[in-house]
Coordinates of C-alpha atoms in Angstrom, one line a residue:
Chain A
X1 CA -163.1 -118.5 -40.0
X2 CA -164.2 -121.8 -39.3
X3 CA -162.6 -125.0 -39.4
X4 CA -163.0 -128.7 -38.4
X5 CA -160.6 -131.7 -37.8
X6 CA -161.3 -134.8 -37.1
X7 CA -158.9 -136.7 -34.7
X8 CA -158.6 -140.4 -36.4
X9 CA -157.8 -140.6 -40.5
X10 CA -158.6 -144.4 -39.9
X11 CA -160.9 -146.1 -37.5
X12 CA -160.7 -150.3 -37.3
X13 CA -163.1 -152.2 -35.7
X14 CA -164.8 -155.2 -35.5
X15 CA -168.5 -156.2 -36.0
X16 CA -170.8 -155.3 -33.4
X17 CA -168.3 -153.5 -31.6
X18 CA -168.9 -149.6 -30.4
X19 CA -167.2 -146.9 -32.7
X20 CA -167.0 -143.5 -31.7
X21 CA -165.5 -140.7 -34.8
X22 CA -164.3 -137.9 -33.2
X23 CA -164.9 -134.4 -34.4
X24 CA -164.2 -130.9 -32.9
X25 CA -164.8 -127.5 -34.4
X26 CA -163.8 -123.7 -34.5
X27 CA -165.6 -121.0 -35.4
X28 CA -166.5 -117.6 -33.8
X29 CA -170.4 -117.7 -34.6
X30 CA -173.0 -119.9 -33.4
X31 CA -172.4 -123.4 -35.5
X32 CA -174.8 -126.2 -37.1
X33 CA -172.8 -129.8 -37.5
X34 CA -173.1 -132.2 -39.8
X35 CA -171.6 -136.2 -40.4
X36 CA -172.2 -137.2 -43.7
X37 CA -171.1 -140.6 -45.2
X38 CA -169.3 -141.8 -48.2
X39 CA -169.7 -145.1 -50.0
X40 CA -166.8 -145.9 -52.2
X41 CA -167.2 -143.4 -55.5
X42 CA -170.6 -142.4 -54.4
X43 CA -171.4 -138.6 -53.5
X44 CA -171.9 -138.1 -49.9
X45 CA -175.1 -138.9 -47.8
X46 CA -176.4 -136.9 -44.5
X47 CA -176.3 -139.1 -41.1
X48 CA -177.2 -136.3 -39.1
X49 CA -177.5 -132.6 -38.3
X50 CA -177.0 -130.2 -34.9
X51 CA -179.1 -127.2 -36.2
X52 CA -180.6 -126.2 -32.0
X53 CA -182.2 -127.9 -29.0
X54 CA -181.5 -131.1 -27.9
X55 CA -177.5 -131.8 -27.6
X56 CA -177.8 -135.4 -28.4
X57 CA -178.6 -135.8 -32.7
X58 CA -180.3 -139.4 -33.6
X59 CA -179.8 -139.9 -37.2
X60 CA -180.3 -142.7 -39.4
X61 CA -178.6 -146.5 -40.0
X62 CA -178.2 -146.5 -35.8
X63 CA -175.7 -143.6 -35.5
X64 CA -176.1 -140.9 -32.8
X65 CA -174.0 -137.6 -32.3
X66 CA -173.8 -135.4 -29.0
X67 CA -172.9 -131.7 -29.5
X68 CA -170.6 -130.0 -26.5
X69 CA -169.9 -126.6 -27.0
X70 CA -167.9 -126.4 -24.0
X71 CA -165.2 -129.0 -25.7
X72 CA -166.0 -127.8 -29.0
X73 CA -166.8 -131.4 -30.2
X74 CA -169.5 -133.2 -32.5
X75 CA -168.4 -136.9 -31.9
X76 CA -170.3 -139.5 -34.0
X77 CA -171.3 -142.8 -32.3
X78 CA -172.9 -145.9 -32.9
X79 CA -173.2 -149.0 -30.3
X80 CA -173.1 -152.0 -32.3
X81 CA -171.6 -151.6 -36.5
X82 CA -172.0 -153.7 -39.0
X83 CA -169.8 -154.8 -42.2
X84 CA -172.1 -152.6 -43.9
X85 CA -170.9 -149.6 -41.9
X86 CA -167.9 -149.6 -43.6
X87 CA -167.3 -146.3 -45.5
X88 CA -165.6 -142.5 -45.1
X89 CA -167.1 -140.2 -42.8
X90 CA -166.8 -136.6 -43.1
X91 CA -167.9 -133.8 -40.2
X92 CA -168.6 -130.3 -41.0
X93 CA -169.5 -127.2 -39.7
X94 CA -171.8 -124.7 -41.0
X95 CA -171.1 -121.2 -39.4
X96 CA -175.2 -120.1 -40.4
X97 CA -174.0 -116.1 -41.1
X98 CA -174.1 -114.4 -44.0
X99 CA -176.3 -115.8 -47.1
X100 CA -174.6 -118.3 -48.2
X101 CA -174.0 -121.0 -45.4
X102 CA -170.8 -122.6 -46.8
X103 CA -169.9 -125.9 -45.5
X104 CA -166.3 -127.0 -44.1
X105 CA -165.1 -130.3 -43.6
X106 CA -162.7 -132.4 -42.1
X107 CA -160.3 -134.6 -44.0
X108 CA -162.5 -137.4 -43.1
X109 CA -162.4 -141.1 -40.9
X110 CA -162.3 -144.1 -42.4
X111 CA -164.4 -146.5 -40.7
X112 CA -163.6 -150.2 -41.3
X113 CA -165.6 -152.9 -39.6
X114 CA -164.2 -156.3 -39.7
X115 CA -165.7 -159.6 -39.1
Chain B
X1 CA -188.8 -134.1 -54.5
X2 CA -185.5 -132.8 -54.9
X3 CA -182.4 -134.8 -57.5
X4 CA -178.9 -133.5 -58.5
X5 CA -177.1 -135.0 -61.5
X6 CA -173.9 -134.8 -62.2
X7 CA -172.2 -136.2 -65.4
X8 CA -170.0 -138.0 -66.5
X9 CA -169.5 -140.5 -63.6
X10 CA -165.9 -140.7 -64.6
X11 CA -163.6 -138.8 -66.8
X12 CA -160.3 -139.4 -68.3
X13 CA -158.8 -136.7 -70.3
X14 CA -155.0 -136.1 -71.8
X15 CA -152.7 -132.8 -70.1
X16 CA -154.1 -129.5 -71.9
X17 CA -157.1 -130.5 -72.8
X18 CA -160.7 -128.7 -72.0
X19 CA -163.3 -129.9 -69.2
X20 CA -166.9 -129.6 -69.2
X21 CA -168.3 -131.0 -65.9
X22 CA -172.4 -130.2 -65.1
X23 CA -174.6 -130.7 -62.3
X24 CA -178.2 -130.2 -62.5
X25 CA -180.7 -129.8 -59.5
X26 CA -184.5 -130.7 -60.0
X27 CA -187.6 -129.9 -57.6
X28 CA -186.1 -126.4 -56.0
X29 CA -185.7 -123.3 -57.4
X30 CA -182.9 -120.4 -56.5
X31 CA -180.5 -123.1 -54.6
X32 CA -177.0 -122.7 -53.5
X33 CA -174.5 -124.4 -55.9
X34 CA -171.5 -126.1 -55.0
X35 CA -168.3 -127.7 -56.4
X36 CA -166.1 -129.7 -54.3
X37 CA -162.9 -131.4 -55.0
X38 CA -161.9 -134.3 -53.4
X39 CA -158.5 -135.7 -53.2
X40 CA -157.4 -139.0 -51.2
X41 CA -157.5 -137.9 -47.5
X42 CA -157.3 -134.1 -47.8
X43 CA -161.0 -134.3 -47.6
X44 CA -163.3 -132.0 -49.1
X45 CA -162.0 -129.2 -51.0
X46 CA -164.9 -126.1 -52.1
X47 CA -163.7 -124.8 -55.3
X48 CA -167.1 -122.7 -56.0
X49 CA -170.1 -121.5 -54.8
X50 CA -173.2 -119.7 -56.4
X51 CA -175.8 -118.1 -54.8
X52 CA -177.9 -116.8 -58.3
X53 CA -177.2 -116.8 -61.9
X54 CA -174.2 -115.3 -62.9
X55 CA -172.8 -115.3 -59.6
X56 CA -170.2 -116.8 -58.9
X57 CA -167.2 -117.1 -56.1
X58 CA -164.2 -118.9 -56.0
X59 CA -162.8 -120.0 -53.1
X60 CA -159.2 -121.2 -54.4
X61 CA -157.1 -119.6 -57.5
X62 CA -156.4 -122.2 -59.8
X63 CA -156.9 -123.7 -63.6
X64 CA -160.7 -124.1 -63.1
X65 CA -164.0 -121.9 -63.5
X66 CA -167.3 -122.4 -63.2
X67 CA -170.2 -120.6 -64.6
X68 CA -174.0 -120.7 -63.6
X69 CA -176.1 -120.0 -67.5
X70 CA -179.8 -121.2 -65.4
X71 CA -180.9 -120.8 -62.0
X72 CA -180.2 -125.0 -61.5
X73 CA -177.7 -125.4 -63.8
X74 CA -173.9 -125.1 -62.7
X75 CA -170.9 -126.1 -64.8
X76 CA -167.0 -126.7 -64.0
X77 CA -164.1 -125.9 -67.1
X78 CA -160.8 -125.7 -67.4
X79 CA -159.4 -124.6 -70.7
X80 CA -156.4 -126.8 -70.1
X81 CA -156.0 -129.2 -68.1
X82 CA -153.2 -130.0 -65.6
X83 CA -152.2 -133.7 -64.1
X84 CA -152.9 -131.8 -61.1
X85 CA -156.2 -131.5 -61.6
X86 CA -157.0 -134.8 -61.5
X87 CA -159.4 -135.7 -58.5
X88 CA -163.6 -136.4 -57.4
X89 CA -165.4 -134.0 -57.9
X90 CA -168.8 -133.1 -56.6
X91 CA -171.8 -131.0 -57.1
X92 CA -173.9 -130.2 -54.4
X93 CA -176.7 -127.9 -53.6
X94 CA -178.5 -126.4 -50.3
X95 CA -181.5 -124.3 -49.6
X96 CA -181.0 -120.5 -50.2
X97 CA -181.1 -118.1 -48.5
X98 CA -182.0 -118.3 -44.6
X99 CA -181.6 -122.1 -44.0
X100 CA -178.7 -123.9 -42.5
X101 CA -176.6 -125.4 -45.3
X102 CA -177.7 -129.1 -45.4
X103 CA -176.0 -129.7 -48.4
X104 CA -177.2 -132.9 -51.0
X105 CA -174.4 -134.5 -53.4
X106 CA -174.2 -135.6 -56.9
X107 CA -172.7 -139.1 -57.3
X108 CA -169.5 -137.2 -58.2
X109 CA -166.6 -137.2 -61.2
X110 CA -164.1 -139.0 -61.0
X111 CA -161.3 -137.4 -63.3
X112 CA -158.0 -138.8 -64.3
X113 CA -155.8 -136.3 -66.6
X114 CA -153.1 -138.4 -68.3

């Protein structure tokens, strides 16, 4: 079974500072990760995805995520944030068997950036 | 391109009563289907999944089914509802079968049973 937790349940910052959400994984089978963001009562949008190849993800709005499989970790980061940036983030973990490639999550970060 | 609606945007709906949520995926054909709940920070809850019409799987036992009538169509009920089933809850689809599951959201429901 797989499963996901992320460290932080709140992360506060202030404008362009660094953020890093922290993310680490379990499963038993090669993985594909995920960050997705939430906007307050809005579905949730894709940042980025670790399907192979490179360890380091670039994905959109400045954010970046490294993969170590060693630690077990997906860590989302992002040098300089913006008020904007404020919203939920959610990893998951995708364990790619069988034919249905469920999706687990973690209970989610909330990012807030303060001027 | 590729939408999911999901309706209504929010919900509010007296102890016993029935629910009727539906999602809708345009531009694919044959996706996964999804429902998630989400309650405040428990994260992301999946209810159901369905990989074709008619086919179903429930992750947790509780006061909710879901049914798939159309190959993009996939519905959450409750013949009665319980305060307990208040929460957000989102439909989502990803590609089927062979793909890594890069799932895409509906805008979600918010319910409130009273």
């Amino acid at each position: 079974a797989q499963s996901v937790t992320q460290l932080d349940s709140q992360v506060p910052v202030f404008e362009e500072a660094p953020v890093e959400l922290r993310c680490n994984y379990s499963s038993s089978v090669s993985v594909y990760l995920f960050w997705y963001v939430q906007y307050p009562n809005q579905g949730l949008q894709l940042l980025l995805k670790y399907l192979s190849g490179s360890t380091l993800v670039k994905g959109i709005n400045g954010f970046e995520a490294e993969f170590n499989k060693s630690q077990t970790s997906f860590h989302l980061r992002k040098p300089s944030v913006h008020i904007s940036d404020t919203a939920e983030y959610f990893c998951a973990v995708s364990d790619g068997g069988g034919s249905n490639y469920k999706l687990t999550f973690g209970k989610g970060t909330l990012l807030t950036v303060n001027p | 391109s590729q939408t999911i609606h999901q309706w209504p945007a929010t919900l509010v709906q007296p102890v016993g009563s029935p629910l009727s949520l539906e999602c809708t995926v345009e531009g694919t054909s044959n996706p996964n289907l999804y429902w998630y709940r989400q309650a405040a920070g428990r994260g992301l809850q999946l209810l159901f999944y369905s990989v074709g019409i008619g086919q179903i799987s429930s992750e947790v036992p509780q006061n909710l089914s879901a049914s798939r009538p159309q190959d993009r169509q996939f519905i959450l009920s409750s013949k009665k509802l319980l305060l307990s089933d208040s929460g957000f809850y989102l439909c989502a689809w990803s590609t089927h079968p062979g793909g890594p599951a890069e799932a895409f959201f509906g805008q979600g429901t918010r319910l409130t049973v009273v």
